[in-house]
């Protein structure tokens, strides 16, 4: 056991945003940040010193255009009710609600448990897409911008233990060049405002994840960071604890049976585990780090953190987990189901993981935004590897230019992705890493999907973001998903990153129906990236729209046979390159998109339908992936 500071703990000194303890003179400033919607580092959980009330259910609901001015000052004058968690867009038959641009209002009454006197009382929103203003009775108590990361608001001074209050939440789904993802609002000839966005999935909005009321002690654990490694049979857990108030720190590490295997004291240090059991893809093992804050030897707060001991490394063209080469098989996914939109649903989560396991998938990417933290907790427990992605999708004016890739104006300009966009992107990276840094399932950060990395200005935009991400977490590799317009000849930022992640659609958007020519293009493309970078290469998107039940004996696009042949062609090419480290098909399931003419009922590239019925490709992938077991095809077993 080792409880003093170690050289490994030096990595904790990168990117610190808070001191180890917040003394009284800084507590007021901290509370002010909290009331402004400061992101919470720790997911609320019930402990002997903390309690929670879930606020999910059916809330009163109304559009700003149908409510009085300042509607939060009274009971909402509306006949509508909306489910939480769920996107609001598909709940109603009213088209005006589905396509609303502007603010919507949710409201309900909340009672504070009478035993919470003397505690700090907070509201927690697991997500509000894309911006929120929160009111307790008539008072604005906090705001947050960013639709896929959590925030909490300290309302202690606004409520009383045992009392009730009216909670009103205004949510905006609007996108602009000051948001991540970006977009713009156009006003038509009729005066109607329309949201335009540059990503290919529906812009669902609302309270899509859970809402909580919770209590914490005045003196408490505010943040915990763990980093793990091992040498031989000895595991090491480096930890760092941030406190609010003045207290001592005690930590105990328990194994899966609850037995203490290491313990220590102090706000940072290292714990050693004899005969460590590693967290492995497909064979997860979790320890629990119990962190306690003590005043005069009395425990005033405790918080548990799940710990998976594992390492991640890029070495040459290999991606290593626990020092062993790992080959990604899996999907790009979406949080998308009928009626719920992006609303988190535990039943779908469990079933999706079952389908991934059935198909032989060992990983997925959180395209194109951070998923609910419950999903990552589930991945931790079930040994599924995650590439965790920010909501920075649509940073590419070339998409507007169609297949020519010619933008109407530069992407990296004040017209589109300028200083405000960059600031929002940086904040999103801070919140993503702050939330997900302790999940063993998360092995890589993806800080953007299909940006215009081939355009001038890309390096100036991304280099500071890469620096920030590495300061916040120096332990995980970084990547971004490459758009087809960004080639090995014109990309300007690949040297800043660790893994080449390619999104490619030869045989669909290019050479549709001609898989022979598409195979030649794909082969040359991958070879070019290998020759240029010497880095690990993986495919983070490849796929073909497929209408279930459509069949043909020819290479006819949209048929189930073509989807199978398309994937098999890509796999033949992948298997020719020892530098190739993974394949994630686009997409796990069909999903909702914009109302554009080229999307009939949404994007149909799913291996499963939107209601999770398998297409023929699901069985083909199962045959391939279940034989790989996380190893590169042809690798020695």
Coordinates of C-alpha atoms in Angstrom, one line a residue:
X1 CA 0.0 0.0 0.0
X2 CA 1.2 3.5 -0.8
X3 CA -0.6 6.6 0.4
X4 CA 1.9 9.3 -0.3
X5 CA 2.2 11.3 -3.5
X6 CA 3.9 9.4 -6.3
X7 CA 5.4 10.4 -9.6
X8 CA 2.3 9.0 -11.3
X9 CA 0.2 11.6 -9.5
X10 CA 2.0 14.4 -11.4
X11 CA -0.5 13.8 -14.2
X12 CA -3.2 15.2 -11.9
X13 CA -1.6 18.6 -12.0
X14 CA -2.6 19.1 -15.6
X15 CA -5.7 21.2 -16.2
X16 CA -6.8 21.5 -12.5
X17 CA -9.7 23.9 -12.3
X18 CA -10.1 23.8 -8.5
X19 CA -7.7 23.6 -5.5
X20 CA -7.6 20.5 -3.5
X21 CA -9.8 22.1 -0.8
X22 CA -12.1 25.1 -1.1
X23 CA -11.6 27.2 2.0
X24 CA -14.1 29.6 3.4
X25 CA -12.8 32.6 1.4
X26 CA -13.5 30.8 -1.9
X27 CA -16.7 29.0 -0.8
X28 CA -18.9 32.0 -1.7
X29 CA -17.4 32.1 -5.2
X30 CA -17.9 28.4 -5.6
X31 CA -21.6 28.6 -4.6
X32 CA -22.1 31.4 -7.1
X33 CA -20.7 29.2 -9.8
X34 CA -23.0 26.4 -8.7
X35 CA -26.0 28.6 -8.8
X36 CA -25.0 29.6 -12.3
X37 CA -25.2 26.0 -13.5
X38 CA -21.6 24.9 -13.0
X39 CA -21.1 21.4 -14.3
X40 CA -21.0 18.8 -11.6
X41 CA -17.9 16.5 -11.5
X42 CA -19.6 13.7 -9.7
X43 CA -22.8 11.9 -10.7
X44 CA -25.2 12.1 -7.8
X45 CA -25.6 8.9 -5.9
X46 CA -27.2 7.9 -2.6
X47 CA -24.7 7.3 0.2
X48 CA -24.9 7.4 4.0
X49 CA -24.4 11.2 3.7
X50 CA -26.3 12.0 0.5
X51 CA -29.9 11.6 -0.5
X52 CA -31.7 11.9 -3.9
X53 CA -35.2 12.4 -5.2
X54 CA -36.0 11.5 -8.8
X55 CA -38.1 14.1 -10.6
X56 CA -38.9 12.2 -13.7
X57 CA -42.5 11.8 -14.7
X58 CA -45.1 13.9 -16.5
X59 CA -44.6 17.7 -16.4
X60 CA -46.7 20.6 -17.5
X61 CA -45.5 21.8 -20.9
X62 CA -45.9 24.8 -23.2
X63 CA -44.3 26.7 -26.1
X64 CA -43.1 30.3 -25.4
X65 CA -45.4 31.5 -28.3
X66 CA -48.5 30.2 -26.5
X67 CA -47.7 31.3 -23.0
X68 CA -47.8 34.7 -21.2
X69 CA -44.7 36.8 -20.7
X70 CA -42.6 35.4 -17.9
X71 CA -44.6 32.2 -17.6
X72 CA -42.4 30.9 -14.8
X73 CA -44.0 33.4 -12.3
X74 CA -47.2 31.3 -12.1
X75 CA -48.6 27.9 -12.9
X76 CA -48.2 27.3 -16.7
X77 CA -51.4 28.2 -18.5
X78 CA -51.4 25.1 -20.8
X79 CA -53.4 21.9 -21.3
X80 CA -50.2 20.0 -22.4
X81 CA -48.1 17.6 -20.4
X82 CA -44.8 16.1 -21.5
X83 CA -42.8 13.1 -20.4
X84 CA -39.4 13.5 -18.7
X85 CA -37.0 12.1 -19.8
X86 CA -37.9 12.4 -23.5
X87 CA -37.4 14.8 -26.4
X88 CA -40.7 16.7 -26.8
X89 CA -40.7 16.8 -30.6
X90 CA -42.4 13.4 -31.2
X91 CA -44.7 13.4 -28.2
X92 CA -47.5 15.4 -29.7
X93 CA -49.4 15.4 -33.0
X94 CA -49.1 19.1 -33.4
X95 CA -46.6 20.0 -36.1
X96 CA -45.9 23.4 -34.6
X97 CA -44.5 21.7 -31.5
X98 CA -42.4 19.3 -33.4
X99 CA -40.7 22.1 -35.5
X100 CA -40.7 24.8 -32.8
X101 CA -37.9 27.3 -32.8
X102 CA -37.5 29.1 -29.5
X103 CA -38.0 28.2 -25.8
X104 CA -40.3 25.6 -24.4
X105 CA -41.3 25.4 -20.7
X106 CA -41.6 22.4 -18.4
X107 CA -43.0 22.8 -14.9
X108 CA -43.9 20.7 -11.8
X109 CA -44.2 21.0 -8.1
X110 CA -41.4 19.6 -5.9
X111 CA -41.3 18.9 -2.2
X112 CA -38.0 18.9 -0.3
X113 CA -37.6 16.0 2.2
X114 CA -37.9 17.4 5.7
X115 CA -34.7 15.7 6.8
X116 CA -32.6 17.8 4.6
X117 CA -32.3 20.7 7.0
X118 CA -28.6 21.8 7.3
X119 CA -27.7 20.2 4.0
X120 CA -26.9 21.8 0.6
X121 CA -29.8 21.2 -1.7
X122 CA -29.2 21.0 -5.4
X123 CA -31.0 20.4 -8.7
X124 CA -29.3 18.1 -11.2
X125 CA -30.1 18.0 -14.9
X126 CA -28.5 15.0 -16.6
X127 CA -29.0 17.0 -19.9
X128 CA -31.2 19.8 -21.3
X129 CA -30.9 20.1 -25.1
X130 CA -29.5 22.6 -26.0
X131 CA -29.8 25.3 -23.4
X132 CA -31.7 25.8 -20.1
X133 CA -32.9 28.4 -17.7
X134 CA -34.1 27.1 -14.3
X135 CA -36.6 28.9 -12.0
X136 CA -37.5 28.1 -8.5
X137 CA -40.9 29.8 -7.9
X138 CA -40.4 33.3 -9.4
X139 CA -36.6 33.4 -9.2
X140 CA -34.1 32.5 -11.9
X141 CA -31.6 30.3 -10.1
X142 CA -29.3 29.0 -12.9
X143 CA -28.6 28.6 -16.6
X144 CA -26.6 26.2 -18.8
X145 CA -25.6 25.9 -22.4
X146 CA -24.7 22.5 -23.9
X147 CA -27.3 19.9 -24.7
X148 CA -25.6 16.6 -23.7
X149 CA -23.6 17.3 -20.5
X150 CA -25.0 17.6 -17.0
X151 CA -25.2 20.6 -14.7
X152 CA -26.4 21.2 -11.2
X153 CA -27.7 24.3 -9.4
X154 CA -27.5 25.0 -5.7
X155 CA -30.9 26.1 -4.6
X156 CA -30.3 26.0 -0.8
X157 CA -31.2 29.6 -0.3
X158 CA -34.4 29.4 -2.3
X159 CA -36.1 26.4 -0.6
X160 CA -36.6 24.9 2.8
X161 CA -36.5 21.4 4.1
X162 CA -40.0 20.0 4.3
X163 CA -41.3 22.8 2.0
X164 CA -42.5 22.7 -1.6
X165 CA -41.6 24.9 -4.5
X166 CA -42.6 25.3 -8.2
X167 CA -39.9 24.2 -10.6
X168 CA -39.9 25.7 -14.1
X169 CA -37.4 24.8 -16.7
X170 CA -37.1 26.7 -20.0
X171 CA -35.3 24.7 -22.7
X172 CA -34.2 25.9 -26.1
X173 CA -33.3 23.6 -29.0
X174 CA -31.9 26.5 -31.1
X175 CA -28.6 26.2 -32.8
X176 CA -26.3 29.0 -34.0
X177 CA -22.7 29.6 -34.7
X178 CA -22.2 30.1 -31.0
X179 CA -23.4 26.6 -30.1
X180 CA -22.0 23.0 -30.3
X181 CA -23.3 21.6 -32.6
X182 CA -23.6 24.7 -34.8
X183 CA -26.5 25.8 -36.9
X184 CA -28.5 28.8 -38.0
X185 CA -32.1 30.0 -37.9
X186 CA -33.7 31.3 -41.1
X187 CA -36.9 33.4 -41.5
X188 CA -39.0 32.5 -44.5
X189 CA -41.4 34.6 -46.5
X190 CA -44.2 33.8 -44.2
X191 CA -42.2 35.0 -41.2
X192 CA -41.8 31.5 -39.9
X193 CA -38.5 30.7 -38.2
X194 CA -36.8 27.5 -39.3
X195 CA -33.8 25.8 -37.7
X196 CA -31.1 24.8 -40.2
X197 CA -28.4 22.5 -39.0
X198 CA -25.5 20.8 -40.7
X199 CA -25.6 17.3 -39.2
X200 CA -27.5 14.3 -40.4
X201 CA -29.7 13.5 -37.4
X202 CA -32.9 15.0 -36.1
X203 CA -32.4 18.0 -33.8
X204 CA -34.4 16.6 -30.9
X205 CA -34.7 18.9 -27.9
X206 CA -36.0 19.0 -24.4
X207 CA -35.3 17.2 -21.1
X208 CA -34.1 14.0 -22.6
X209 CA -32.4 12.7 -19.4
X210 CA -33.3 12.5 -15.8
X211 CA -33.8 15.4 -13.4
X212 CA -32.9 15.1 -9.7
X213 CA -33.2 16.9 -6.4
X214 CA -30.3 15.9 -4.1
X215 CA -28.6 16.8 -0.9
X216 CA -25.0 17.0 0.0
X217 CA -23.2 18.0 3.3
X218 CA -21.7 21.5 3.6
X219 CA -18.3 19.9 3.9
X220 CA -18.0 17.2 1.2
X221 CA -16.2 15.4 -1.6
X222 CA -16.6 17.5 -4.7
X223 CA -14.5 15.6 -7.3
X224 CA -12.5 12.4 -7.6
X225 CA -10.0 11.5 -10.3
X226 CA -8.5 8.1 -10.6
X227 CA -5.8 6.8 -13.0
X228 CA -4.8 3.2 -13.1
X229 CA -1.8 1.1 -14.1
X230 CA -0.2 -2.2 -13.3
X231 CA 3.1 -3.9 -13.2
X232 CA 3.0 -7.7 -13.3
X233 CA 0.4 -8.8 -10.7
X234 CA 0.5 -5.4 -8.9
X235 CA -2.1 -2.8 -9.7
X236 CA -1.9 0.8 -8.9
X237 CA -4.7 3.3 -8.4
X238 CA -3.6 6.9 -8.3
X239 CA -6.3 9.2 -6.9
X240 CA -6.9 12.8 -6.4
X241 CA -9.8 14.3 -4.3
X242 CA -11.2 17.8 -4.4
X243 CA -13.0 18.9 -1.2
X244 CA -15.4 21.7 -0.4
X245 CA -14.5 22.8 3.1
X246 CA -11.8 21.8 5.5
X247 CA -11.5 18.1 6.1
X248 CA -9.2 15.1 6.1
X249 CA -9.5 12.5 3.4
X250 CA -9.6 8.7 3.9
X251 CA -9.9 6.2 1.0
X252 CA -10.5 2.5 0.9
X253 CA -10.4 0.3 -2.2
X254 CA -12.7 -2.7 -2.1
X255 CA -12.8 -5.7 -4.5
X256 CA -16.0 -7.1 -6.0
X257 CA -16.7 -9.1 -2.8
X258 CA -16.5 -5.9 -0.7
X259 CA -13.2 -6.8 0.9
X260 CA -10.7 -4.0 1.5
X261 CA -7.6 -4.5 -0.6
X262 CA -5.9 -1.2 -0.1
X263 CA -6.4 2.0 1.9
X264 CA -4.8 5.4 2.4
X265 CA -5.2 8.9 3.5
X266 CA -4.6 12.4 2.1
X267 CA -6.2 14.2 -0.8
X268 CA -4.0 12.5 -3.3
X269 CA -1.9 9.4 -3.4
X270 CA -1.5 5.9 -4.7
X271 CA -2.9 2.6 -3.7
X272 CA -1.3 -0.7 -4.6
X273 CA -3.3 -3.9 -5.2
X274 CA -1.7 -7.3 -4.9
X275 CA -2.9 -10.0 -7.4
X276 CA -4.9 -7.3 -9.3
X277 CA -7.8 -8.4 -11.5
X278 CA -7.7 -6.2 -14.6
X279 CA -10.7 -4.6 -16.3
X280 CA -10.7 -6.2 -19.8
X281 CA -12.9 -5.8 -22.9
X282 CA -15.5 -8.6 -22.6
X283 CA -14.2 -9.5 -19.1
X284 CA -14.8 -6.5 -16.8
X285 CA -13.8 -6.3 -13.2
X286 CA -14.6 -3.4 -11.0
X287 CA -13.2 -2.3 -7.7
X288 CA -14.9 0.4 -5.6
X289 CA -13.0 3.4 -4.2
X290 CA -14.7 4.6 -1.1
X291 CA -13.8 8.3 -0.5
X292 CA -14.5 9.8 2.9
X293 CA -14.2 13.3 4.3
X294 CA -13.6 13.4 8.0
X295 CA -13.8 16.3 10.5
X296 CA -12.4 15.5 14.0
X297 CA -12.4 11.8 13.0
X298 CA -16.1 11.9 12.2
X299 CA -17.2 10.9 8.6
X300 CA -19.1 13.9 7.2
X301 CA -19.3 12.7 3.6
X302 CA -18.6 9.6 1.6
X303 CA -18.7 8.9 -2.1
X304 CA -18.0 5.7 -4.0
X305 CA -16.2 5.6 -7.4
X306 CA -16.1 2.4 -9.6
X307 CA -12.5 1.7 -10.6
X308 CA -11.4 -0.6 -13.4
X309 CA -7.7 -1.2 -13.5
X310 CA -6.5 -1.0 -17.1
X311 CA -4.1 0.8 -19.3
X312 CA -4.6 2.3 -22.8
X313 CA -1.7 3.1 -25.1
X314 CA -0.9 3.8 -28.8
X315 CA 2.4 2.3 -29.8
X316 CA 3.4 2.6 -33.5
X317 CA 0.4 1.4 -35.5
X318 CA -1.1 -0.6 -32.6
X319 CA -3.9 0.3 -30.1
X320 CA -3.1 -1.4 -26.8
X321 CA -5.4 -2.2 -23.9
X322 CA -3.5 -3.6 -20.9
X323 CA -0.5 -3.9 -23.2
X324 CA -2.2 -6.2 -25.7
X325 CA -3.3 -5.2 -29.2
X326 CA -7.0 -4.5 -29.4
X327 CA -9.1 -4.6 -32.6
X328 CA -12.4 -2.5 -32.4
X329 CA -15.5 -4.2 -33.7
X330 CA -18.8 -2.4 -33.3
X331 CA -20.9 0.6 -34.3
X332 CA -21.5 4.2 -34.5
X333 CA -24.7 4.7 -32.5
X334 CA -27.3 7.3 -31.7
X335 CA -29.6 7.9 -28.8
X336 CA -32.7 7.6 -30.9
X337 CA -35.9 5.7 -30.5
X338 CA -39.5 6.2 -31.7
X339 CA -41.6 8.7 -29.7
X340 CA -38.8 9.3 -27.1
X341 CA -36.4 10.8 -29.6
X342 CA -33.2 11.2 -27.6
X343 CA -34.9 10.4 -24.3
X344 CA -32.8 7.9 -22.3
X345 CA -34.6 4.6 -21.8
X346 CA -33.2 1.8 -19.7
X347 CA -35.1 -0.9 -21.6
X348 CA -33.6 0.1 -24.9
X349 CA -30.2 0.5 -23.3
X350 CA -30.2 -3.1 -22.0
X351 CA -31.6 -4.4 -25.3
X352 CA -29.1 -2.5 -27.4
X353 CA -26.2 -3.9 -25.4
X354 CA -27.7 -7.4 -25.8
X355 CA -27.8 -6.9 -29.6
X356 CA -24.2 -5.6 -29.6
X357 CA -23.1 -8.7 -27.7
X358 CA -25.1 -11.0 -30.0
X359 CA -23.5 -9.5 -33.1
X360 CA -19.9 -9.8 -31.6
X361 CA -19.4 -6.1 -31.2
X362 CA -16.9 -5.1 -28.5
X363 CA -17.2 -1.3 -28.8
X364 CA -19.1 1.7 -30.0
X365 CA -18.6 5.4 -30.5
X366 CA -20.9 7.9 -28.9
X367 CA -21.7 9.6 -32.2
X368 CA -22.2 12.5 -32.2
X369 CA -22.5 13.7 -28.6
X370 CA -21.9 12.3 -25.1
X371 CA -24.5 9.7 -24.2
X372 CA -26.3 9.4 -20.9
X373 CA -23.8 8.5 -18.1
X374 CA -26.0 5.5 -17.3
X375 CA -24.8 4.1 -20.7
X376 CA -21.2 4.4 -19.7
X377 CA -21.8 2.9 -16.3
X378 CA -23.4 -0.1 -18.1
X379 CA -20.4 -0.3 -20.5
X380 CA -18.1 -0.4 -17.5
X381 CA -20.0 -3.2 -15.9
X382 CA -20.3 -5.3 -19.1
X383 CA -16.8 -4.7 -20.7
X384 CA -17.8 -2.8 -23.8
X385 CA -15.2 -0.3 -25.0
X386 CA -16.3 3.2 -25.8
X387 CA -14.9 6.0 -28.0
X388 CA -16.4 9.1 -26.2
X389 CA -17.3 11.9 -28.6
X390 CA -18.1 15.6 -28.1
X391 CA -21.1 17.2 -29.8
X392 CA -18.9 19.0 -32.3
X393 CA -20.6 17.7 -35.4
X394 CA -21.3 19.9 -38.4
X395 CA -18.1 22.0 -38.4
X396 CA -17.9 21.7 -42.1
X397 CA -19.3 24.1 -44.7
X398 CA -18.1 21.7 -47.4
X399 CA -21.1 19.5 -46.6
X400 CA -23.3 22.3 -47.8
X401 CA -21.4 22.2 -51.0
X402 CA -22.4 18.6 -51.5
X403 CA -20.1 16.0 -52.9
X404 CA -17.9 18.7 -54.4
X405 CA -16.8 19.6 -50.9
X406 CA -16.6 23.3 -52.0
X407 CA -17.8 25.5 -49.1
X408 CA -20.0 28.6 -49.7
X409 CA -17.7 30.4 -47.3
X410 CA -14.8 29.2 -45.1
X411 CA -15.8 27.0 -42.2
X412 CA -13.3 28.5 -39.8
X413 CA -14.5 32.1 -40.0
X414 CA -16.7 34.4 -37.9
X415 CA -19.5 33.6 -40.4
X416 CA -19.6 30.1 -39.0
X417 CA -17.0 28.5 -36.7
X418 CA -15.4 31.5 -35.1
X419 CA -14.3 32.6 -31.6
X420 CA -17.7 31.9 -30.0
X421 CA -17.9 28.5 -31.5
X422 CA -14.4 27.7 -30.4
X423 CA -15.2 28.8 -26.8
X424 CA -18.3 26.6 -26.8
X425 CA -16.3 23.7 -28.1
X426 CA -13.7 24.1 -25.4
X427 CA -16.3 24.2 -22.7
X428 CA -17.9 21.1 -24.1
X429 CA -14.5 19.2 -23.9
X430 CA -14.1 20.3 -20.3
X431 CA -17.5 19.1 -19.3
X432 CA -17.1 15.8 -21.3
X433 CA -13.8 14.9 -19.7
X434 CA -14.8 16.1 -16.3
X435 CA -17.9 13.8 -16.4
X436 CA -16.4 10.7 -18.0
X437 CA -12.7 10.6 -17.0
X438 CA -13.1 7.8 -14.5
X439 CA -14.9 5.3 -16.7
X440 CA -12.6 2.4 -17.6
X441 CA -14.8 1.6 -20.7
X442 CA -13.8 5.0 -22.2
X443 CA -10.5 4.4 -24.0
X444 CA -10.3 7.4 -26.4
X445 CA -11.7 10.9 -26.8
X446 CA -13.1 11.9 -30.2
X447 CA -13.2 15.7 -30.1
X448 CA -15.1 16.2 -33.4
X449 CA -16.9 14.4 -36.1
X450 CA -16.1 15.2 -39.8
X451 CA -14.7 18.7 -39.3
X452 CA -13.3 20.6 -42.3
X453 CA -9.8 19.5 -41.4
X454 CA -8.8 20.1 -45.0
X455 CA -9.6 23.8 -44.9
X456 CA -7.3 26.7 -44.0
X457 CA -7.9 27.7 -40.4
X458 CA -8.4 24.1 -39.2
X459 CA -5.1 24.0 -37.4
X460 CA -5.6 27.3 -35.7
X461 CA -9.0 26.1 -34.5
X462 CA -8.0 22.6 -33.3
X463 CA -4.5 23.0 -31.9
X464 CA -5.6 24.8 -28.7
X465 CA -8.5 22.2 -28.3
X466 CA -6.0 19.3 -28.6
X467 CA -3.8 21.0 -26.0
X468 CA -6.7 21.5 -23.7
X469 CA -7.9 17.9 -24.0
X470 CA -4.4 16.6 -23.2
X471 CA -4.0 18.8 -20.2
X472 CA -7.4 17.6 -18.9
X473 CA -6.6 14.0 -19.5
X474 CA -3.0 13.0 -20.5
X475 CA -3.9 9.3 -20.2
X476 CA -6.1 8.6 -23.2
X477 CA -5.5 8.9 -26.9
X478 CA -7.2 11.5 -29.0
X479 CA -8.9 11.2 -32.4
X480 CA -11.4 12.9 -34.7
X481 CA -13.5 11.3 -37.4
X482 CA -12.3 12.2 -40.9
X483 CA -14.8 13.4 -43.5
X484 CA -14.4 12.1 -47.1
X485 CA -13.3 15.6 -48.3
X486 CA -10.3 15.4 -45.9
X487 CA -7.7 13.2 -47.6
X488 CA -4.2 12.1 -46.8
X489 CA -3.1 14.7 -49.2
X490 CA -4.9 17.8 -47.9
X491 CA -5.7 17.2 -44.2
X492 CA -4.0 19.8 -42.0
X493 CA -4.3 18.5 -38.4
X494 CA -3.8 14.7 -38.3
X495 CA -0.3 15.0 -36.8
X496 CA -1.9 16.5 -33.6
X497 CA -3.9 13.3 -33.0
X498 CA -3.0 9.7 -32.0
X499 CA -5.4 7.5 -34.1
X500 CA -6.6 8.0 -37.7
X501 CA -10.4 7.5 -37.7
X502 CA -11.9 7.4 -41.2
X503 CA -15.5 7.9 -42.2
X504 CA -15.7 6.5 -45.8
X505 CA -18.6 5.7 -48.1
X506 CA -17.0 4.4 -51.4
X507 CA -19.8 2.3 -52.9
X508 CA -22.5 4.5 -51.6
X509 CA -22.0 8.3 -52.0
X510 CA -19.2 7.6 -54.4
X511 CA -19.3 4.7 -56.9
X512 CA -22.8 3.7 -55.8
X513 CA -23.5 0.2 -57.0
X514 CA -20.0 -0.3 -58.3
X515 CA -18.2 -2.2 -55.5
X516 CA -15.3 -3.2 -57.7
X517 CA -14.2 0.4 -58.3
X518 CA -15.1 1.4 -54.8
X519 CA -12.7 -1.3 -53.5
X520 CA -9.8 0.2 -55.5
X521 CA -10.6 3.7 -54.0
X522 CA -10.8 2.4 -50.5
X523 CA -7.5 0.4 -50.8
X524 CA -5.7 3.5 -52.0
X525 CA -7.2 5.8 -49.4
X526 CA -6.1 3.6 -46.5
X527 CA -2.6 3.1 -47.9
X528 CA -2.2 6.8 -48.3
X529 CA -3.0 7.4 -44.6
X530 CA -0.6 4.6 -43.6
X531 CA 2.2 6.1 -45.7
X532 CA 1.6 9.6 -44.3
X533 CA 1.1 9.0 -40.6
X534 CA 2.5 5.6 -39.3
X535 CA -0.4 5.7 -36.9
X536 CA -3.1 3.2 -36.1
X537 CA -5.9 3.4 -38.7
X538 CA -9.6 2.5 -38.0
X539 CA -12.9 3.0 -39.8
X540 CA -15.4 4.8 -37.6
X541 CA -18.1 5.0 -40.3
X542 CA -18.9 2.8 -43.4
X543 CA -22.3 1.7 -44.5
X544 CA -25.1 1.7 -47.0
X545 CA -28.7 2.7 -46.7
X546 CA -30.8 -0.4 -46.7
X547 CA -34.6 -0.9 -46.9
X548 CA -35.5 -4.0 -44.9
X549 CA -37.2 -6.6 -47.1
X550 CA -35.9 -5.2 -50.4
X551 CA -34.0 -7.9 -52.3
X552 CA -32.2 -8.4 -55.6
X553 CA -29.8 -10.8 -57.3
X554 CA -27.8 -7.8 -58.7
X555 CA -25.7 -5.2 -57.0
X556 CA -28.7 -3.0 -56.4
X557 CA -28.4 -0.2 -53.9
X558 CA -30.9 -0.1 -50.9
X559 CA -31.2 -3.9 -50.9
X560 CA -30.3 -6.1 -48.0
X561 CA -27.9 -8.1 -50.3
X562 CA -26.1 -4.9 -51.3
X563 CA -25.5 -3.9 -47.7
X564 CA -24.0 -7.3 -47.0
X565 CA -21.8 -7.2 -50.1
X566 CA -20.8 -3.6 -49.3
X567 CA -19.6 -4.6 -45.8
X568 CA -17.8 -7.7 -47.0
X569 CA -15.8 -5.6 -49.6
X570 CA -14.7 -3.2 -46.8
X571 CA -13.6 -6.1 -44.6
X572 CA -11.5 -7.6 -47.4
X573 CA -9.7 -4.3 -47.7
X574 CA -9.3 -3.9 -43.9
X575 CA -7.8 -7.4 -43.6
X576 CA -5.0 -6.5 -46.0
X577 CA -3.5 -3.9 -43.6
X578 CA -1.7 -4.9 -40.4
X579 CA -1.9 -1.2 -39.4
X580 CA -5.7 -1.4 -39.3
X581 CA -7.1 -1.5 -35.7
X582 CA -10.8 -1.4 -36.0
X583 CA -14.2 -1.3 -37.8
X584 CA -17.3 0.5 -36.5
X585 CA -20.2 0.2 -38.9
X586 CA -22.5 3.2 -39.6
X587 CA -25.0 2.6 -38.0
X588 CA -26.2 0.4 -35.2
X589 CA -29.8 1.1 -36.1
X590 CA -31.9 3.3 -38.4
X591 CA -32.5 6.8 -36.9
X592 CA -34.4 10.0 -37.5
X593 CA -32.9 12.7 -39.6
X594 CA -33.9 16.0 -41.1
X595 CA -36.9 16.3 -43.4
X596 CA -34.7 16.4 -46.5
X597 CA -35.7 14.7 -49.8
X598 CA -32.7 12.3 -49.6
X599 CA -33.9 10.7 -46.3
X600 CA -37.2 8.7 -46.6
X601 CA -38.2 8.0 -43.1
X602 CA -34.7 8.7 -41.7
X603 CA -31.3 7.3 -42.2
X604 CA -31.5 3.6 -43.2
X605 CA -27.9 2.6 -42.8
X606 CA -28.7 0.7 -39.6
X607 CA -27.7 -2.9 -39.2
X608 CA -30.9 -3.1 -37.2
X609 CA -34.1 -1.2 -37.9
X610 CA -35.2 1.6 -35.7
X611 CA -37.3 -0.9 -33.6
X612 CA -34.2 -3.2 -33.5
X613 CA -35.1 -5.9 -36.0
X614 CA -32.0 -7.4 -37.7
X615 CA -31.3 -6.9 -41.3
X616 CA -29.4 -9.6 -43.3
X617 CA -26.1 -7.7 -42.5
X618 CA -26.6 -8.3 -38.8
X619 CA -26.1 -12.0 -39.3
X620 CA -23.1 -11.4 -41.6
X621 CA -21.4 -9.2 -39.0
X622 CA -22.1 -11.8 -36.3
X623 CA -20.3 -14.4 -38.3
X624 CA -17.3 -12.2 -38.8
X625 CA -17.0 -10.5 -35.4
X626 CA -17.6 -13.4 -33.2
X627 CA -14.6 -15.1 -34.7
X628 CA -12.3 -12.1 -34.1
X629 CA -12.7 -11.8 -30.3
X630 CA -11.0 -8.4 -30.3
X631 CA -8.0 -9.5 -32.4
X632 CA -6.9 -8.3 -35.8
X633 CA -7.9 -10.8 -38.6
X634 CA -4.9 -13.0 -39.2
X635 CA -3.2 -12.2 -35.9
X636 CA -1.6 -14.9 -33.9
X637 CA -3.7 -16.3 -31.1

